[in-house]
CSV table of C-alpha atoms and ligand atoms in Angstrom, one decimal:
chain,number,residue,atom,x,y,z
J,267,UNK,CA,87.2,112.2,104.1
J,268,UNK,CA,88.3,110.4,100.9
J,269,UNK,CA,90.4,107.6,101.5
J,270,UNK,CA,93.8,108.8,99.6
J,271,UNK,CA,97.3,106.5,99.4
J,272,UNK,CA,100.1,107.5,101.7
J,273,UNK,CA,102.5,105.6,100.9
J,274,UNK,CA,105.4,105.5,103.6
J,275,UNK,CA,107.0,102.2,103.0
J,276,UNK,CA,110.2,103.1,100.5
J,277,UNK,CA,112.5,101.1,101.9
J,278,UNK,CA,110.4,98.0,101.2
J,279,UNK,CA,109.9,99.8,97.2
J,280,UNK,CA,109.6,102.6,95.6
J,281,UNK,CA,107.5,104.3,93.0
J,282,UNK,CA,108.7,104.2,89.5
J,283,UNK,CA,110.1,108.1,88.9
J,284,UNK,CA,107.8,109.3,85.4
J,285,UNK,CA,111.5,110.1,84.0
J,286,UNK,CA,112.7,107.0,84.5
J,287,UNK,CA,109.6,105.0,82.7
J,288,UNK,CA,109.6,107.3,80.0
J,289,UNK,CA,113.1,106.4,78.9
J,290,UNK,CA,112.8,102.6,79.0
J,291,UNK,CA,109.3,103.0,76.8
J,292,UNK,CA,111.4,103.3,73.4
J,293,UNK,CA,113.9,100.3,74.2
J,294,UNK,CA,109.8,98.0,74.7
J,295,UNK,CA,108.2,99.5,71.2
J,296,UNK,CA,110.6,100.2,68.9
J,297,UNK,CA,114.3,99.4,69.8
J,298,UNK,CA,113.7,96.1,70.8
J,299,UNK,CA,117.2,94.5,69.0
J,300,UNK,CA,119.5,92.6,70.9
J,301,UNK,CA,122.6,94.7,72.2
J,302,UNK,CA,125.1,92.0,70.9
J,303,UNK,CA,123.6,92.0,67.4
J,304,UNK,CA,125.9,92.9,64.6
J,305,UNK,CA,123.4,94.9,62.4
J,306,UNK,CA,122.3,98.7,62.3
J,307,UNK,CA,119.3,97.9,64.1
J,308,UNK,CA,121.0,97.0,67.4
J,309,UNK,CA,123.5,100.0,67.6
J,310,UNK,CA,120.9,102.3,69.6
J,311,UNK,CA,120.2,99.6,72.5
J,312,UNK,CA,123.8,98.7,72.2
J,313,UNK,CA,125.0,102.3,72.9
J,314,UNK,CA,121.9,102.9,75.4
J,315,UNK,CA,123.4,100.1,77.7
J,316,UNK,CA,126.8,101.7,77.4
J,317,UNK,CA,125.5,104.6,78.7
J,318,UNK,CA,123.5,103.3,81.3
J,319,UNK,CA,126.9,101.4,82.8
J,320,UNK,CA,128.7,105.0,82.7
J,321,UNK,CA,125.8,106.2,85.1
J,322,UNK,CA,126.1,103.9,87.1
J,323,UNK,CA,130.3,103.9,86.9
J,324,UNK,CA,129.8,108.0,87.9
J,325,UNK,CA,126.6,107.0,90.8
J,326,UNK,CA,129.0,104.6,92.4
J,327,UNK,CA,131.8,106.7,91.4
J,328,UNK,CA,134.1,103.7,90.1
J,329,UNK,CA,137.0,103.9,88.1
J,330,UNK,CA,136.1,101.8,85.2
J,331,UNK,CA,132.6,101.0,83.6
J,332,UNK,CA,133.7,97.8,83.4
J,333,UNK,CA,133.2,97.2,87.0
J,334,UNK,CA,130.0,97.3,86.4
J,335,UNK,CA,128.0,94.1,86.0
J,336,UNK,CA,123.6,94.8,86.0
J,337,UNK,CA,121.7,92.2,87.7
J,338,UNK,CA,117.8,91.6,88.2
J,339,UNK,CA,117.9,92.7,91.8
J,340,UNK,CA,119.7,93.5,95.6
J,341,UNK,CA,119.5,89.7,95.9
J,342,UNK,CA,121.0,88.6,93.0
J,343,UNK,CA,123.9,91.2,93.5
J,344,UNK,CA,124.5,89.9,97.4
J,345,UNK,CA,124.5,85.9,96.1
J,346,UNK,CA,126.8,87.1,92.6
J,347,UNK,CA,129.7,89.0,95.4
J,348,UNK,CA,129.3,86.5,98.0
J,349,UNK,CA,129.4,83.1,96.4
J,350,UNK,CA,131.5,84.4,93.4
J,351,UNK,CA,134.5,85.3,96.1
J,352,UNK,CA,134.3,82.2,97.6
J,353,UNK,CA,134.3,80.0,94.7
J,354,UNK,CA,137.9,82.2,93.7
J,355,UNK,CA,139.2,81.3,97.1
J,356,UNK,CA,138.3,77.5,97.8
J,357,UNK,CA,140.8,77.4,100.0
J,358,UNK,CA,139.3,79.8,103.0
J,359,UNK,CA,136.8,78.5,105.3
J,360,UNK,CA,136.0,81.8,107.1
J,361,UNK,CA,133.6,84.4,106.7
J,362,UNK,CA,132.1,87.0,108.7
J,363,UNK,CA,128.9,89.6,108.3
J,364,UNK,CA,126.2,90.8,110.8
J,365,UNK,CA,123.5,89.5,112.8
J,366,UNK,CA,121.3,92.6,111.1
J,367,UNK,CA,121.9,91.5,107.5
J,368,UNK,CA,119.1,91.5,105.2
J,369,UNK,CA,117.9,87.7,104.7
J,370,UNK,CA,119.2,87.7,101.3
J,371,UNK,CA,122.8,88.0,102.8
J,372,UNK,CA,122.3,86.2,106.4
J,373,UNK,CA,120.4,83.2,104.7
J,374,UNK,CA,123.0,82.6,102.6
J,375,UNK,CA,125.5,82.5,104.9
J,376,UNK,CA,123.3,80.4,107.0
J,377,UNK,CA,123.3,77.7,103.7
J,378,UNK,CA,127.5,78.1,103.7
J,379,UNK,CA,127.5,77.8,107.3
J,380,UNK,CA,126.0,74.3,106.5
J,381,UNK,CA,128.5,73.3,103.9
J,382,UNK,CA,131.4,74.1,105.8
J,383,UNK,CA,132.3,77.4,106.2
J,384,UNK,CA,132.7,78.9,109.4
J,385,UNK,CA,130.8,82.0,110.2
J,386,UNK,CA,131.3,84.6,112.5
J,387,UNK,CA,128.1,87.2,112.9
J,388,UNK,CA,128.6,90.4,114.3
J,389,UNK,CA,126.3,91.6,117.2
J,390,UNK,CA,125.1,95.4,117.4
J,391,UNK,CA,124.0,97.7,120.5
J,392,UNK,CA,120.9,98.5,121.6
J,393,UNK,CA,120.9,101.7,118.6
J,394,UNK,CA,121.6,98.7,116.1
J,395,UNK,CA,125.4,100.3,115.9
J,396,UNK,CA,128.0,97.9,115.0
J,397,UNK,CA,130.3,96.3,117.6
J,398,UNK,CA,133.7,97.2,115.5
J,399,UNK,CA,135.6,95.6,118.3
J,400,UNK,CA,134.3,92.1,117.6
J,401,UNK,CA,134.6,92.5,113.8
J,402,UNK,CA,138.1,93.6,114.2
J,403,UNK,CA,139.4,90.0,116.8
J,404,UNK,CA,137.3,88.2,114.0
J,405,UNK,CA,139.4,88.6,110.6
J,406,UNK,CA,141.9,85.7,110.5
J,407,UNK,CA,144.5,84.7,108.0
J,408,UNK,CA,141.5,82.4,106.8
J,409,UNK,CA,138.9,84.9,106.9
J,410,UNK,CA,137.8,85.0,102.6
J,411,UNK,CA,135.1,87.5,102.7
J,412,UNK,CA,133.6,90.2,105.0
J,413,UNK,CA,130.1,91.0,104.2
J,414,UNK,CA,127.9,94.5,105.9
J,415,UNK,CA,125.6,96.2,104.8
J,416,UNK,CA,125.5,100.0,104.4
J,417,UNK,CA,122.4,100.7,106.1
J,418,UNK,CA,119.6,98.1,107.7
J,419,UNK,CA,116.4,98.2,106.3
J,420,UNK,CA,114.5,97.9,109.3
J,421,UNK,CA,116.0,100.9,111.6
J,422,UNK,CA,117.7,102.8,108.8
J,423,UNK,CA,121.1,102.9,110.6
J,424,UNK,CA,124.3,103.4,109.0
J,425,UNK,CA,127.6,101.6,109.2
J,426,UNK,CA,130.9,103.0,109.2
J,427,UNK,CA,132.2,101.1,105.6
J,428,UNK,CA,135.2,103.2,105.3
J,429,UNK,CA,136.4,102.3,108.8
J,430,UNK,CA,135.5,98.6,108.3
J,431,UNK,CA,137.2,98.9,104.7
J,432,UNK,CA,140.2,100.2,107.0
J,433,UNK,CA,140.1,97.7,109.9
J,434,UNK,CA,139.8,94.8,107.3
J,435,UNK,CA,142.9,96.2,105.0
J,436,UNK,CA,145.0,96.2,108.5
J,437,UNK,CA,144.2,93.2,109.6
J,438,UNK,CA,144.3,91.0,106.3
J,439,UNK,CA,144.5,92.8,103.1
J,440,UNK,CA,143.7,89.2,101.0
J,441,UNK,CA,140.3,89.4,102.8
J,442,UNK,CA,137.5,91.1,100.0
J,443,UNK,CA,134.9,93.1,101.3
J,444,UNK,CA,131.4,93.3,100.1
J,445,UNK,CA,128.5,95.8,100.8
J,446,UNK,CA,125.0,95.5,100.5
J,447,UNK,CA,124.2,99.2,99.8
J,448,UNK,CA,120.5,98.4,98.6
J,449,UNK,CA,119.1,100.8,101.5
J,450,UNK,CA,121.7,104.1,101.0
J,451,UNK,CA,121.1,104.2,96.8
J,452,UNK,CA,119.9,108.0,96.1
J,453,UNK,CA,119.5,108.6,99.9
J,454,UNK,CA,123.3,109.1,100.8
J,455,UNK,CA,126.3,109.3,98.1
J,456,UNK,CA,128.2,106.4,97.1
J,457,UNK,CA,131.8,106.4,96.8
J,458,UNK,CA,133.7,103.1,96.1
J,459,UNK,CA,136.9,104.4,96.3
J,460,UNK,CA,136.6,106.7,98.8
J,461,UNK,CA,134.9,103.6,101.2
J,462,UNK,CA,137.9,101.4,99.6
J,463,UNK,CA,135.0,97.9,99.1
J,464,UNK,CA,135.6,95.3,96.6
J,465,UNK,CA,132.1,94.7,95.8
J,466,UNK,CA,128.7,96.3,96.3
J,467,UNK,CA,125.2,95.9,95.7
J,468,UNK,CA,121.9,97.9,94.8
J,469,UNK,CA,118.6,97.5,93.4
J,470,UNK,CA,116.5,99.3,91.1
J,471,UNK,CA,113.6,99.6,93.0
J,472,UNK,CA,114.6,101.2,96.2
J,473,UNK,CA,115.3,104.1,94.5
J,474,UNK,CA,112.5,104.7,91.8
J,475,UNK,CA,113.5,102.3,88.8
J,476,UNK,CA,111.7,99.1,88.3
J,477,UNK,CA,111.6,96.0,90.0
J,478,UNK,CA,114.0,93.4,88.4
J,479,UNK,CA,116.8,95.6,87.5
J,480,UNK,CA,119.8,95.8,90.1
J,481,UNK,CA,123.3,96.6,89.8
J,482,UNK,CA,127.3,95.1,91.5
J,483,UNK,CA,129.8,97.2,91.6
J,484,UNK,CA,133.0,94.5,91.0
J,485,UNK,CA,136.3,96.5,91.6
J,486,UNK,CA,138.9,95.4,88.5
J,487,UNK,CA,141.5,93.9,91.1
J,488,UNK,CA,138.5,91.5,92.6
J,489,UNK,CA,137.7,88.1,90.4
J,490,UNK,CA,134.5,86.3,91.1
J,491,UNK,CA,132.7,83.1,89.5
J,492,UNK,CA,129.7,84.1,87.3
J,493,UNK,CA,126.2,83.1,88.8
J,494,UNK,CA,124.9,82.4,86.0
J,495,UNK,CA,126.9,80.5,83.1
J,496,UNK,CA,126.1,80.7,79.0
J,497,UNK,CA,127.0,83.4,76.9
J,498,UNK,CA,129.8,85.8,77.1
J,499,UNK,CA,127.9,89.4,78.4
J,500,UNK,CA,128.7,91.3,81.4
J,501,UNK,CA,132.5,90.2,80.3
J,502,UNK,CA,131.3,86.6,81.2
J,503,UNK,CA,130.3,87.3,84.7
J,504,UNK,CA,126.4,87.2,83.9
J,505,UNK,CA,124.9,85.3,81.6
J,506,UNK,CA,121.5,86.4,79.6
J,507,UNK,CA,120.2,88.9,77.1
J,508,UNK,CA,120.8,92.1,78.9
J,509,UNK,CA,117.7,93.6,79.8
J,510,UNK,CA,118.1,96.7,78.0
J,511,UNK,CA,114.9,99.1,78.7
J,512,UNK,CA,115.3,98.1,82.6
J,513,UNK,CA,118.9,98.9,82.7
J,514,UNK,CA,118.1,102.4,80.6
J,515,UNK,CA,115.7,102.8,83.4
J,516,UNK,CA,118.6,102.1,86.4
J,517,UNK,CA,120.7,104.5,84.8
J,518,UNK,CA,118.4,107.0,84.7
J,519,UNK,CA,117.5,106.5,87.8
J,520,UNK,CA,121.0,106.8,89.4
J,521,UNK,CA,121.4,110.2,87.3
J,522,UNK,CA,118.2,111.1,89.2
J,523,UNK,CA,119.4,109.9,92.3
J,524,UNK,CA,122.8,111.9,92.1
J,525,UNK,CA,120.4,115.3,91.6
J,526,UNK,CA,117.9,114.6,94.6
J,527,UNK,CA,121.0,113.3,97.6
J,528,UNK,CA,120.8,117.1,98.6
J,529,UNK,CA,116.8,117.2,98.5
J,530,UNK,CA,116.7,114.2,100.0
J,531,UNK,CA,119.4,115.3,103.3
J,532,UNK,CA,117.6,118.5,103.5
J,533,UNK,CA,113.9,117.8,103.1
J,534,UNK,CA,113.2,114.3,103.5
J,535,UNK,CA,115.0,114.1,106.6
J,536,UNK,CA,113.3,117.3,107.8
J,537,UNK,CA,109.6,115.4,107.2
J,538,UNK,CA,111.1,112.4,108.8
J,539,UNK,CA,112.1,114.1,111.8
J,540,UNK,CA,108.9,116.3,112.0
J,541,UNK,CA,106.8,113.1,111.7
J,542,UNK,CA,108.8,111.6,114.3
J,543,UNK,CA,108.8,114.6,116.3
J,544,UNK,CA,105.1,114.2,116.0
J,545,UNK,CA,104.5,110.9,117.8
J,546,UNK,CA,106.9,111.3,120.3
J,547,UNK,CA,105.5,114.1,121.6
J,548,UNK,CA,102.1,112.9,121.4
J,549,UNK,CA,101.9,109.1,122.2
J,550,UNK,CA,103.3,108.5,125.5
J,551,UNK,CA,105.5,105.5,126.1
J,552,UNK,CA,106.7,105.8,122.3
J,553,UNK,CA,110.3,104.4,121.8
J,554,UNK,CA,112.7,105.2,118.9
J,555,UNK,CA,114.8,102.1,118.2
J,556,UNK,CA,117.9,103.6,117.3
J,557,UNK,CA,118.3,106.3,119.7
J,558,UNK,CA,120.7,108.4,118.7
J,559,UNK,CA,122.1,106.4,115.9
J,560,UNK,CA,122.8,108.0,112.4
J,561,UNK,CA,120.1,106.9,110.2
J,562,UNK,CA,119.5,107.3,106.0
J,563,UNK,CA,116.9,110.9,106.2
J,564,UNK,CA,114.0,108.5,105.3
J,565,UNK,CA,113.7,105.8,108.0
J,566,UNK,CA,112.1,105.7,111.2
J,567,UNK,CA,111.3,102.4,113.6
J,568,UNK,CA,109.4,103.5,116.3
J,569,UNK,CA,107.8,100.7,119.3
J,570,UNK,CA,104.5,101.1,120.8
J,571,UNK,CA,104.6,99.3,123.9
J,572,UNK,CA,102.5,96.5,125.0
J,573,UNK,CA,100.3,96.1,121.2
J,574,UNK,CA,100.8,94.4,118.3
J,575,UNK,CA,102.7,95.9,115.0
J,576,UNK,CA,100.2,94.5,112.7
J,577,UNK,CA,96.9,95.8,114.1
J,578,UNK,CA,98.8,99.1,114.1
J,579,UNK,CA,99.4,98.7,110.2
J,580,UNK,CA,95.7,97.5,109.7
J,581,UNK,CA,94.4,100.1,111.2
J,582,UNK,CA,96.6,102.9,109.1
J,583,UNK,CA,95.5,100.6,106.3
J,584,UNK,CA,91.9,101.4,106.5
J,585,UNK,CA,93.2,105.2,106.2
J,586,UNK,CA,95.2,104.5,103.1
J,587,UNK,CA,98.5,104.8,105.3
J,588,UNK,CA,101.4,101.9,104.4
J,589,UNK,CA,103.8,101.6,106.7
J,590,UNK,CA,105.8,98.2,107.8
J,591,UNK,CA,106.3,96.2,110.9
J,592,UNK,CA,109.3,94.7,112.2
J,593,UNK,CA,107.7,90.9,112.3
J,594,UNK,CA,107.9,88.2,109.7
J,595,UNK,CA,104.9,85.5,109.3
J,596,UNK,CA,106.3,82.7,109.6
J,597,UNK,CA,105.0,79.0,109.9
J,598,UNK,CA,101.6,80.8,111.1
J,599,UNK,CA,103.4,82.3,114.0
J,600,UNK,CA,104.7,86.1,114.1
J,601,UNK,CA,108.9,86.3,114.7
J,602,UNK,CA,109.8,89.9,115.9
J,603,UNK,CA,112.2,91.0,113.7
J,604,UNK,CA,116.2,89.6,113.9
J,605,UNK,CA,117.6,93.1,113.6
J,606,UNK,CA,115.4,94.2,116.6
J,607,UNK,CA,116.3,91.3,118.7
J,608,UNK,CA,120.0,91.9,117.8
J,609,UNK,CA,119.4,95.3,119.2
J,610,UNK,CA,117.7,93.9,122.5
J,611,UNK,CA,114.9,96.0,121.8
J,612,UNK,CA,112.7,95.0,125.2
J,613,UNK,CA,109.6,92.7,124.1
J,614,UNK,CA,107.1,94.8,125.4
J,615,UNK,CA,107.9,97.4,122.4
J,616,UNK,CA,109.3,94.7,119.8
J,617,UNK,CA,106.0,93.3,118.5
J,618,UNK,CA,104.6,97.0,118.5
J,619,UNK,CA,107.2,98.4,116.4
J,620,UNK,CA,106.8,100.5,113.2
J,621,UNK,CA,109.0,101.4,110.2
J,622,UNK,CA,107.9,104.4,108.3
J,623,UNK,CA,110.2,105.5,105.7
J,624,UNK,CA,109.5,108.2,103.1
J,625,UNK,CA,111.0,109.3,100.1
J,626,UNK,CA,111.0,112.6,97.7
J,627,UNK,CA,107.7,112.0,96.8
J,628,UNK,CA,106.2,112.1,100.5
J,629,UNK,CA,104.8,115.4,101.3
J,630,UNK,CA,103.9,117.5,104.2
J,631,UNK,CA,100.3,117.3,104.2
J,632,UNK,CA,100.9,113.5,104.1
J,633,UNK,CA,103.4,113.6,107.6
J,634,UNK,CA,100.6,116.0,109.1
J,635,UNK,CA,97.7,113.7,108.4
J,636,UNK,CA,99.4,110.3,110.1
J,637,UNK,CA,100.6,112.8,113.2
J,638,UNK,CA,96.7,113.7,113.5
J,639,UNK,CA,95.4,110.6,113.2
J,640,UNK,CA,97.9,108.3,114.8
J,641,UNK,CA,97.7,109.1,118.4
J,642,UNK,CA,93.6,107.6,118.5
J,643,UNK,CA,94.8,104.9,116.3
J,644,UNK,CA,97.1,103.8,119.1
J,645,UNK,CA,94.9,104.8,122.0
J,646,UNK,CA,92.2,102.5,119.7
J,647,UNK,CA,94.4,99.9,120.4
J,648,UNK,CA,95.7,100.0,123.6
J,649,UNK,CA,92.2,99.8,125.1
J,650,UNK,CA,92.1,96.5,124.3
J,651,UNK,CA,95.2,95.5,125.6
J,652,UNK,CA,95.3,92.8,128.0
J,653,UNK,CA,98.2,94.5,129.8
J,654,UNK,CA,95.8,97.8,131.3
J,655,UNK,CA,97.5,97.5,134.6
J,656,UNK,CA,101.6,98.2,133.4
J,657,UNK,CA,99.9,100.8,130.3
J,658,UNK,CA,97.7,102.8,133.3
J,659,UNK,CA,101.8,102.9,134.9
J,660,UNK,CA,103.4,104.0,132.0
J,661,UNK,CA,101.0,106.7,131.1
J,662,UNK,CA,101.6,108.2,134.7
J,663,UNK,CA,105.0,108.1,134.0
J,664,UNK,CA,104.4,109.6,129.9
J,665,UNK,CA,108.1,108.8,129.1
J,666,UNK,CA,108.9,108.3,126.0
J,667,UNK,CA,112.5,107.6,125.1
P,786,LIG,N1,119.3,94.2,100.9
P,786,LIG,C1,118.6,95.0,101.6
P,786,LIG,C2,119.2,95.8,102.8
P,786,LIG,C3,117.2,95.2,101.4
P,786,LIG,O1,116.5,96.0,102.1
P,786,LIG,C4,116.7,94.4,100.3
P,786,LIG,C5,115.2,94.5,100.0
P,786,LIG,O2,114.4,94.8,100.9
P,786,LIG,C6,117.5,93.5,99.6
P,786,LIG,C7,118.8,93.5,99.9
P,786,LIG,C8,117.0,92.7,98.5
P,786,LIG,O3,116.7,93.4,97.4
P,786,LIG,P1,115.8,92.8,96.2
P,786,LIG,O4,114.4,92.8,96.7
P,786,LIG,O5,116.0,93.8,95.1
P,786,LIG,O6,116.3,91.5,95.9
């Protein structure tokens, strides 16, 4: 068989939708002019970017376009919320987010932690659900900023932001809130006032624009420090030549996103769940992480017991299959992932687990094929385990949970 490309990693990027690249192409060849230039010449990028910001006011469904500032990526939104409330409110030493956050939020923190600020991290439970208990004894009178993302990368799971939003407003209404929402963009709807979050971030490429283009959603009563200082666009809150065929191509790819939420609840979730369905039922001792946590329709994490995430992922490899695992290389060694261990996930499955997370371009012949060929890819594997003895038990027992 040829090798083809099945490409089930989304939630690490996404293709570029054809749409999207097709309306950036004019703002690269011909309307090049700068948005803030005075002449003819620069009205068409000038209203382009307009319009782009009104997509993006109706995807996140704000009440004003000017509560929208673009940035070059989820990062870059996360660092513009986070440091830009805290430089507005000097004066409050305490912050709290999870111990699941994407590094670009828990490595900051980490760094403030450092320079004075005292942080409280959130634990989850073994489904990687939040422990709203513990974030609700941690706001304080000197609690500044709560940061949580919509839904973890890693597992897919999604957290209850209106009832956070809710629990923060009761306890201390000066607190801000900001949400990573990098992993829910054009899988679930967005709805800023309906969540009631000051701030909230997404980038381009996790839901089929390019990479370098992102998006924070600033509510108008929230004030923040600009990242980057110069010139006076994004009202002053973000310095630099807006990047005006990259921001045509986020806008459209919100408008897309709006038009696929249904596809992607209805059909993207059923090939998820028919793919997990799949291995469950056919590779004994397979674990879903999350249980029976609610998940975004396109993510999976699934543990193999007693082998290693990355020769799992070389072998699919060879097939043309992308999947991710849940370690990071770090210093030459490999760390199972922090969300995982947050989640106690036992350490005979956390080195073997997989994330496989698909999007409106995965189709059904694609699922089928990693179902047929995954069980002997695992089986491969777990003959040259050096743990026969406690595999031989569990495939007795063939429980998969
Ligand atoms: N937040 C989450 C939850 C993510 O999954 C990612 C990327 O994987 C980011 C933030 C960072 O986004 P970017 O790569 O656009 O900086």
């Amino acid at each position: 068989m040829d090798k083809k490309l099945i490409y089930l990693d989304n939630n690490a990027t996404t293709k570029v939708d054809e749409r999207v690249l097709e309306v950036m192409l004019p703002y690269f060849k011909n309307e090049y002019a700068n948005p803030s230039s005075m002449y003819e010449f620069a009205k068409n990028p000038g209203h382009a970017l307009k319009e782009a910001r009104g997509k993006l006011k109706d995807f996140f469904n704000a009440a004003n376009e000017k509560e929208i500032i673009f940035t070059s990526c989820g990062s870059e939104s996360a660092n513009m919320a986070i440091r830009g409330v805290l430089n507005m409110n000097k004066n409050k030493k305490h912050i709290i987010t999870t111990k699941v956050e994407h590094p670009c939020v828990l490595n900051l923190y980490q760094t403030l932690e450092k320079q004075g600020y005292s942080v409280d991290y959130i634990g989850v439970n073994s489904n990687g659900e939040l422990d709203l208990a513990q974030l609700d004894d941690a706001i304080n009178d000197d609690t500044a900023l709560v940061s949580v993302m919509y839904a973890n990368n890693e597992t897919g799971v999604i957290y209850p932001i209106q009832k956070i939003s809710e629990i923060i407003k009761n306890k201390n209404p000066q607190t801000k809130f900001f949400v990573d929402a990098v992993q829910v963009a054009g899988k679930i709807p967005i709805d800023v006032q309906e969540l009631g979050v000051d701030l909230l971030g997404v980038s381009g490429h996790k839901f089929h624009a390019p990479k370098g283009v992102g998006a924070l959603y600033c509510n108008s009563k929230t004030v923040i420090t600009p990242l980057i200082i110069g010139g006076h666009q994004e009202r002053g809150k973000r310095a630099g030549t807006e990047n005006v065929p990259y921001i045509v191509g986020l806008g459209k790819a919100a408008e897309l996103a709006q038009d696929y939420l249904k596809y992607e609840a209805t059909e993207v979730k059923r090939l998820r769940d028919k793919l997990e369905a799949g291995i469950l039922k056919n590779i004994y001792n397979a674990r879903l992480n999350t249980g029976a946590a609610i998940r975004v329709p396109n993510t999976t994490n699934i543990g193999f017991e007693y082998i290693e995430g990355e020769l799992i992922l070389l072998h699919l490899s060879d097939l043309g299959i992308c999947a991710s695992s849940g370690s990071a290389c770090t210093s030459g060694s490999l760390e199972p992932s922090h969300v995982l261990r947050a989640m106690n996930v036992p350490f005979t499955a956390i080195h073997g687990s997989i994330r496989f997370s698909l999007s409106k371009f995965t189709t059904e012949d694609e699922i089928d094929y990693v179902n047929s060929v995954l069980p002997d890819i695992i089986e491969k594997i777990r003959n040259i385990s050096p743990y026969q003895d406690e595999l031989a038990k569990l495939k007795k027992l063939k429980n998969n949970y």
